[in-house]
Amino acid sequence: MRYENELPRVDVFVCTADPAIEPPIMVINTVLSVLAYNYPPEKLSVYLSDDAGSELTFYALLEASRFAKHWLPYCKKFNVEPRSPAAYFASLSVSDQSDADFSEMKRLYEEMANKIDVVCKAGTVSEQAKLEYKGFSKWNSYSSKKNHAAILQILNDSRDEETKDIDWVRLPTLVYVAREKHPEHFHNFKAGAMNALLRVSSEISNAPVILNVDCDMYSNNSNAIQDALCFFMDEERSREIAFVQFPQSFGNATKNEVYGSLRVIDEVEFHGADGYGGPLYTGTGCFHRRDTLYGREYSTEARIDLKRACPEKMEENVHKLEERLERLASSTYDQNTQWGNEIGLKYGCPVEDVLTGLTIKCKGWRSVYYRPERNAFVGVTATTLDQILVQHKRWSEGDLMILFSKYSPVWYGLGKLNPGLVLGYLIYCLWSPNCWATLYYSIVPSFCLLKGIPLFPQVSSKWFLPFAYVIIAELIYSFAEFLWSGGTILGWWNEQRIWLYKRTSSYMFAFLDTMLKLFGSSNTTFIVTPKVTNDDVLLRYKQEKMEFGSASPLLTILSILAMINLFCLMGLVKKLIFTRELGLEYIFETMALQILLCGILVFVNLPLYNALFFRQDTGKIPSSTAFQSVAFALSVCTCIAYM
């Protein structure tokens, strides 16, 4: 508030990759939410990166730019929150929808949404719509999401006096960018898209502050920019701050978070990292200083340049400007340059965001973690088990790659990072190697239980106490921490299940893939988590019924481990009750911890057993996976029992 007219310009980067799994209507709701920030419109620019180069997404953005002329004045007049139209209309009760202005705005939104829906279902834009706007001439019959020319369209230019809304107030700049894709050139996934936006935006708005958000993460707080600027513009501390990270919140999360959550990371771990130099850069909901992304080293004179020169509006017409800037988004532009190495987001890692944030901190900068009372951003979380496992495979694989890279926090960060922050990074870098300990405790104690071999001290032994203490203390601490973070009792139990599933499937495959990459036998891949869910899956998700669905190696591993523990426990019961090979007192004296461990593993897997044997809906485990897992587990347990 003190700076008033001296507020810096802000560029917002929104990234989308595929209209089939990231629906255009969701993308433009995110775009509209950031266009409507409580911020001087002439100082705000929004760039949409469409890596698929889809005319469907461009059509949706074009319609959104027209709707924005009505939506932005409405938001400011009625102080609307949130400013994603879909989220706003869904948040109101019937009694709040009687106002005439509201009814008209909802009609306009539904009209726009229907147009976009018709085009998406048809899979192409009508010829009439193409004739209405010259920008569609950039697409041809040979364009595909993996092979298309660079396309740049300036839909709104705030430097143009005629770019105004229905109240004659200037609109923020809005730019569509589809960087060139060619099968012969590696495109470096999201990092490549972000770097293309960095280059293009430097010629249009060149804002000193950049916000990047995922296309499914709409702005939920219209004052989020001011919140971030309070750190960047602070008289004493601003010179050392490179980025301000906001937490990820999810609007579709169920009460008991059936697939786990980031709750403890957001509420505990990132706040802890904040005291040692700042949290990780997580790829969305993050405000950056542009110069730090360009590789600037920290210095005591590094206060943010609030008056960074904005490129003047050229005499050349918009068409020529667009053509000139398209070369900045070509597929070969950053070859044989420092882009992706010393400049921009780092290439060669599935978690380019974490790696980029780490290297920035190693140049002397720090970050800030800020969680306002009202969530700044709200997104969409996974609605199936497969989605969450694939997502965590990518995260844990990328984190382990960082550990073995030249940018490892252990050696690259040595002497540059606070030792506490190095340990903080190692929590995530060691996610995937942790799979082997979890796999051991999920298999070996159960097999030994089946054979009658005790692994732990007897209950009467004094050495039993350390084991009992570790088990009880860890569970109590974990439980209290989760409830303190705002979770529920059932939510904590679901978290334990997902903890087990991630470590015995996602992290194991992530570790193996990383080892293959280190020896040159595999290439880096980037899988976008689908944001589309059919009605049946969505209904089961809202009922907190786990969705197993499609067959995959991850699901096969989980099913085998679950059946191994079930057969081992059944084998023990058989020996105790039917054959009486072992005495009850002897079993509980010598193998109490193994019985407890095996019993907990069986209890945790109850939803999986239900999906294996009893469920009839499409969310059950496929018959082929069920047969393979039961047959394999039974064979292994039989071999162990008779060895």
Coordinates of C-alpha atoms in Angstrom, one line a residue, residues 270-617:
F270 CA 7.9 -26.7 4.6
H271 CA 7.5 -24.5 7.7
G272 CA 10.5 -26.2 9.1
A273 CA 12.5 -25.7 5.9
D274 CA 11.5 -22.0 6.0
G275 CA 13.6 -21.6 9.1
Y276 CA 16.7 -23.0 7.3
G277 CA 16.6 -20.9 4.1
G278 CA 13.2 -21.7 2.6
P279 CA 11.1 -24.5 1.1
L280 CA 11.5 -26.3 -2.2
Y281 CA 10.1 -24.8 -5.4
T282 CA 7.2 -27.1 -6.1
G283 CA 6.4 -26.0 -9.7
T284 CA 3.1 -24.1 -9.1
G285 CA 1.8 -21.3 -6.9
C286 CA 5.2 -19.7 -6.8
F287 CA 6.3 -16.1 -7.3
H288 CA 9.9 -15.6 -8.7
R289 CA 12.2 -12.8 -9.2
R290 CA 13.0 -12.9 -13.0
D291 CA 16.7 -12.1 -12.5
T292 CA 17.2 -15.2 -10.3
L293 CA 15.7 -17.4 -13.0
Y294 CA 18.2 -15.9 -15.4
G295 CA 21.0 -17.1 -13.1
R296 CA 21.9 -14.0 -11.1
E297 CA 24.1 -14.6 -8.1
Y298 CA 23.1 -13.2 -4.7
S299 CA 24.7 -10.0 -3.5
T300 CA 23.9 -7.4 -0.9
E301 CA 23.0 -5.0 -3.6
A302 CA 20.5 -7.4 -5.2
R303 CA 17.3 -5.6 -4.2
I304 CA 14.5 -6.2 -6.8
D305 CA 14.4 -3.6 -9.6
L306 CA 10.8 -2.3 -9.3
K307 CA 11.2 -0.1 -12.4
R308 CA 12.6 -2.7 -14.8
A309 CA 12.1 -1.2 -18.2
C310 CA 9.0 -2.4 -20.1
P311 CA 9.6 -2.9 -23.8
E312 CA 8.0 0.0 -25.6
K313 CA 5.0 -0.7 -27.9
M314 CA 6.7 -1.1 -31.3
E315 CA 5.7 0.7 -34.4
E316 CA 5.4 -2.7 -36.1
N317 CA 1.9 -4.1 -36.2
V318 CA 0.9 -7.0 -33.9
H319 CA 1.1 -9.5 -36.7
K320 CA 4.8 -8.7 -37.4
L321 CA 5.6 -8.6 -33.7
E322 CA 4.0 -12.1 -33.2
E323 CA 6.1 -13.5 -36.1
R324 CA 9.3 -12.0 -34.8
L325 CA 8.7 -13.4 -31.3
E326 CA 7.8 -16.9 -32.6
R327 CA 11.5 -17.6 -33.2
L328 CA 12.0 -17.4 -29.4
A329 CA 9.7 -20.4 -29.1
S330 CA 11.4 -22.5 -31.8
S331 CA 12.4 -26.1 -31.0
T332 CA 16.1 -25.3 -31.7
Y333 CA 16.4 -21.9 -30.0
D334 CA 18.1 -23.1 -26.8
Q335 CA 20.4 -25.6 -28.5
N336 CA 24.1 -24.7 -27.9
T337 CA 23.1 -22.0 -25.4
Q338 CA 23.0 -21.8 -21.6
W339 CA 19.2 -22.1 -21.5
G340 CA 18.3 -25.1 -19.3
N341 CA 21.8 -25.0 -17.7
E342 CA 22.7 -21.6 -16.3
I343 CA 19.6 -19.7 -17.6
G344 CA 16.0 -20.6 -16.9
L345 CA 14.6 -23.8 -15.5
K346 CA 17.0 -26.8 -15.5
Y347 CA 16.7 -29.5 -18.1
G348 CA 17.2 -33.3 -17.7
C349 CA 15.2 -34.0 -14.6
P350 CA 11.5 -35.0 -14.1
V351 CA 11.2 -32.5 -11.2
E352 CA 12.8 -29.5 -12.9
D353 CA 11.1 -27.2 -10.3
V354 CA 12.9 -28.8 -7.3
L355 CA 16.2 -28.8 -9.1
T356 CA 15.9 -25.2 -10.2
G357 CA 15.0 -24.0 -6.7
L358 CA 17.9 -25.9 -5.3
T359 CA 20.5 -24.3 -7.7
I360 CA 19.0 -20.8 -7.0
K361 CA 19.6 -21.3 -3.3
C362 CA 23.1 -22.5 -3.9
K363 CA 23.8 -19.1 -5.4
G364 CA 23.1 -17.5 -2.0
W365 CA 19.4 -16.8 -2.3
R366 CA 16.7 -17.9 0.1
S367 CA 13.0 -18.6 -0.4
V368 CA 9.9 -17.9 1.7
Y369 CA 7.0 -20.2 2.5
Y370 CA 3.7 -18.3 3.0
R371 CA 0.4 -19.8 3.9
P372 CA -2.3 -17.1 4.2
E373 CA -5.5 -17.5 6.1
R374 CA -7.3 -17.9 2.7
N375 CA -5.7 -20.4 0.4
A376 CA -4.0 -18.6 -2.4
F377 CA -4.4 -21.4 -5.0
V378 CA -6.7 -24.4 -5.2
G379 CA -6.2 -27.3 -7.6
V380 CA -7.4 -30.8 -8.5
T381 CA -5.9 -33.9 -6.7
A382 CA -5.8 -37.4 -8.1
T383 CA -9.0 -39.4 -8.0
T384 CA -7.7 -42.9 -8.6
L385 CA -4.9 -45.0 -7.0
D386 CA -3.1 -45.4 -10.3
Q387 CA -2.9 -41.6 -10.8
I388 CA -1.4 -41.0 -7.3
L389 CA 1.1 -43.9 -7.7
V390 CA 2.3 -42.7 -11.1
Q391 CA 2.6 -39.1 -9.8
H392 CA 4.7 -40.2 -6.8
K393 CA 6.9 -42.3 -9.1
R394 CA 7.8 -39.3 -11.1
W395 CA 8.4 -37.1 -8.0
S396 CA 10.6 -39.7 -6.2
E397 CA 12.5 -40.6 -9.4
G398 CA 13.3 -37.0 -10.0
D399 CA 14.4 -36.4 -6.4
L400 CA 16.7 -39.4 -6.5
M401 CA 18.2 -38.2 -9.8
I402 CA 19.0 -34.9 -8.1
L403 CA 20.9 -36.8 -5.4
F404 CA 23.1 -38.5 -7.9
S405 CA 23.5 -35.4 -10.2
K406 CA 26.2 -32.7 -10.0
Y407 CA 23.6 -30.6 -8.2
S408 CA 23.2 -33.0 -5.3
P409 CA 22.4 -31.1 -2.1
V410 CA 25.1 -33.3 -0.4
W411 CA 28.1 -32.0 -2.4
Y412 CA 26.9 -29.2 -4.6
G413 CA 25.1 -27.7 -1.6
L414 CA 28.0 -28.3 0.8
G415 CA 29.0 -25.0 2.3
K416 CA 26.3 -23.2 0.3
L417 CA 23.2 -24.4 2.2
N418 CA 22.4 -24.6 5.8
P419 CA 23.0 -28.1 7.1
G420 CA 19.4 -28.3 8.2
L421 CA 18.2 -27.4 4.7
V422 CA 20.5 -30.1 3.2
L423 CA 18.8 -32.7 5.6
G424 CA 15.4 -31.2 4.5
Y425 CA 16.2 -31.9 0.8
L426 CA 17.4 -35.4 1.7
I427 CA 14.0 -36.3 3.1
Y428 CA 12.7 -36.2 -0.5
C429 CA 15.8 -37.3 -2.3
L430 CA 15.8 -40.6 -0.3
W431 CA 12.1 -41.3 -0.8
S432 CA 12.7 -44.1 -3.4
P433 CA 15.7 -45.9 -1.7
N434 CA 13.4 -46.2 1.3
C435 CA 11.4 -48.7 -0.6
W436 CA 13.8 -51.5 0.2
A437 CA 13.4 -51.2 4.0
T438 CA 9.6 -51.1 3.6
L439 CA 9.7 -54.1 1.2
Y440 CA 11.8 -56.1 3.7
Y441 CA 9.4 -55.5 6.6
S442 CA 6.5 -56.3 4.3
I443 CA 7.8 -59.7 3.2
V444 CA 10.6 -61.2 5.4
P445 CA 8.9 -61.1 8.9
S446 CA 5.7 -62.6 7.3
F447 CA 7.7 -65.5 5.7
C448 CA 9.5 -66.1 9.0
L449 CA 6.2 -66.1 10.8
L450 CA 4.9 -68.8 8.3
K451 CA 8.0 -70.9 9.0
G452 CA 7.9 -70.3 12.8
I453 CA 11.2 -68.4 12.9
P454 CA 11.3 -65.5 15.4
L455 CA 13.1 -62.3 14.2
F456 CA 12.6 -60.0 17.1
P457 CA 13.4 -60.3 20.9
Q458 CA 10.9 -62.3 23.0
V459 CA 8.2 -60.3 24.9
S460 CA 9.9 -61.2 28.2
S461 CA 13.3 -59.9 27.1
K462 CA 14.5 -56.4 28.0
W463 CA 15.5 -56.0 24.4
F464 CA 11.9 -56.1 23.4
L465 CA 11.4 -52.6 25.0
P466 CA 13.4 -50.6 22.4
F467 CA 11.3 -52.2 19.5
A468 CA 8.1 -51.5 21.4
Y469 CA 9.1 -48.0 22.1
V470 CA 10.0 -47.2 18.5
I471 CA 6.7 -48.6 17.2
I472 CA 4.5 -46.9 19.7
A473 CA 6.3 -43.6 19.7
E474 CA 6.4 -43.3 16.0
L475 CA 2.7 -44.1 15.6
I476 CA 1.7 -41.7 18.4
Y477 CA 3.8 -38.9 16.9
S478 CA 2.6 -39.5 13.4
F479 CA -1.0 -39.6 14.6
A480 CA -0.7 -36.4 16.7
E481 CA 1.1 -34.6 13.9
F482 CA -1.5 -35.5 11.3
L483 CA -4.4 -34.3 13.6
W484 CA -2.6 -31.1 14.4
S485 CA -2.3 -30.5 10.7
G486 CA -6.1 -30.5 10.4
G487 CA -6.6 -34.2 9.4
T488 CA -9.1 -36.7 10.6
I489 CA -8.5 -40.1 12.4
L490 CA -9.7 -42.0 9.3
G491 CA -7.6 -39.7 7.2
W492 CA -4.5 -40.7 9.2
W493 CA -5.3 -44.4 8.6
N494 CA -5.7 -43.7 4.9
E495 CA -2.4 -41.9 4.9
Q496 CA -0.7 -45.0 6.4
R497 CA -2.1 -47.2 3.6
I498 CA -0.9 -44.8 0.9
W499 CA 2.4 -44.5 2.7
L500 CA 2.8 -48.3 2.3
Y501 CA 1.5 -48.4 -1.3
K502 CA 3.9 -45.7 -2.5
R503 CA 6.9 -47.2 -0.9
T504 CA 6.3 -50.7 -2.1
S505 CA 5.4 -49.8 -5.7
S506 CA 6.0 -46.2 -6.9
Y507 CA 9.3 -45.8 -5.1
M508 CA 10.6 -49.2 -6.1
F509 CA 10.0 -48.6 -9.8
A510 CA 11.4 -45.1 -9.4
F511 CA 14.6 -46.4 -7.9
L512 CA 15.0 -49.1 -10.6
D513 CA 14.3 -46.5 -13.4
T514 CA 16.9 -44.1 -11.9
M515 CA 19.5 -46.8 -11.8
L516 CA 18.8 -47.7 -15.4
K517 CA 19.1 -44.0 -16.4
L518 CA 22.5 -43.7 -14.6
F519 CA 23.8 -46.6 -16.7
G520 CA 22.3 -45.2 -19.9
S521 CA 19.6 -47.8 -20.3
S522 CA 16.5 -45.5 -20.0
N523 CA 15.4 -42.0 -20.9
T524 CA 13.7 -39.4 -18.8
T525 CA 9.9 -39.3 -19.2
F526 CA 7.3 -36.8 -18.0
I527 CA 3.7 -38.1 -17.4
V528 CA 1.0 -35.5 -17.0
T529 CA -1.6 -36.6 -14.4
P530 CA -5.1 -36.7 -16.0
K531 CA -7.5 -34.1 -14.8
V532 CA -10.5 -35.8 -16.4
T533 CA -12.7 -38.3 -14.4
N534 CA -15.8 -40.1 -15.6
D535 CA -19.0 -39.9 -13.6
D536 CA -18.7 -43.4 -12.1
V537 CA -15.2 -42.9 -10.9
L538 CA -16.0 -39.5 -9.5
L539 CA -19.0 -40.9 -7.6
R540 CA -16.9 -43.7 -6.0
Y541 CA -14.2 -41.1 -5.2
K542 CA -16.7 -38.9 -3.3
Q543 CA -17.8 -42.0 -1.4
E544 CA -14.2 -42.6 -0.5
K545 CA -14.1 -46.0 -2.2
M546 CA -10.7 -46.7 -3.6
E547 CA -10.4 -46.9 -7.4
F548 CA -8.0 -49.7 -8.6
G549 CA -9.4 -50.0 -12.1
S550 CA -6.8 -50.6 -14.9
A551 CA -4.1 -53.2 -14.7
S552 CA -0.5 -52.0 -14.2
P553 CA 2.8 -53.4 -12.8
L554 CA 2.3 -51.1 -9.8
L555 CA -1.1 -52.6 -8.9
T556 CA 0.3 -56.2 -9.5
I557 CA 3.1 -55.6 -7.0
L558 CA 0.6 -54.3 -4.4
S559 CA -1.7 -57.3 -4.9
I560 CA 1.1 -59.8 -4.6
L561 CA 2.3 -58.3 -1.3
A562 CA -1.2 -58.1 0.1
M563 CA -1.8 -61.8 -0.7
I564 CA 1.6 -62.9 0.7
N565 CA 0.7 -61.4 4.0
L566 CA -2.8 -62.8 4.0
F567 CA -1.5 -66.3 3.2
C568 CA 1.2 -66.1 5.9
L569 CA -1.3 -65.1 8.5
M570 CA -3.7 -67.8 7.4
G571 CA -0.8 -70.3 7.6
L572 CA -0.1 -69.3 11.2
V573 CA -3.8 -69.7 12.1
K574 CA -3.8 -73.1 10.5
K575 CA -0.8 -74.2 12.7
L576 CA -2.4 -72.8 15.9
I577 CA -5.9 -74.0 15.5
F578 CA -6.1 -76.9 13.1
T579 CA -2.8 -78.8 13.2
R580 CA -1.7 -77.4 16.6
E581 CA 2.0 -77.6 15.5
L582 CA 2.8 -74.6 17.6
G583 CA 1.6 -73.6 21.1
L584 CA -0.3 -70.4 21.5
E585 CA 1.9 -69.2 24.4
Y586 CA 5.1 -70.0 22.6
I587 CA 3.9 -68.1 19.5
F588 CA 3.0 -64.9 21.3
E589 CA 6.1 -65.0 23.5
T590 CA 8.5 -65.4 20.6
M591 CA 6.8 -63.8 17.6
A592 CA 4.4 -61.1 19.0
L593 CA 6.0 -58.3 16.9
Q594 CA 5.8 -60.4 13.7
I595 CA 2.1 -61.2 14.3
L596 CA 1.4 -57.5 15.0
L597 CA 3.3 -56.5 11.8
C598 CA 1.6 -59.1 9.6
G599 CA -1.8 -58.4 11.1
I600 CA -1.5 -54.6 10.5
L601 CA -0.4 -55.3 6.9
V602 CA -3.5 -57.4 6.4
F603 CA -5.8 -54.9 8.0
V604 CA -4.3 -52.0 5.9
N605 CA -5.1 -54.0 2.8
L606 CA -8.7 -54.6 3.5
P607 CA -9.9 -52.3 0.6
L608 CA -7.5 -54.2 -1.7
Y609 CA -8.9 -57.6 -0.7
N610 CA -12.4 -56.2 -1.3
A611 CA -11.4 -55.1 -4.8
L612 CA -9.8 -58.5 -5.4
F613 CA -12.7 -60.8 -4.4
F614 CA -16.0 -59.0 -3.8
R615 CA -16.4 -55.8 -5.8
Q616 CA -18.3 -56.0 -9.0
D617 CA -18.0 -52.4 -10.2

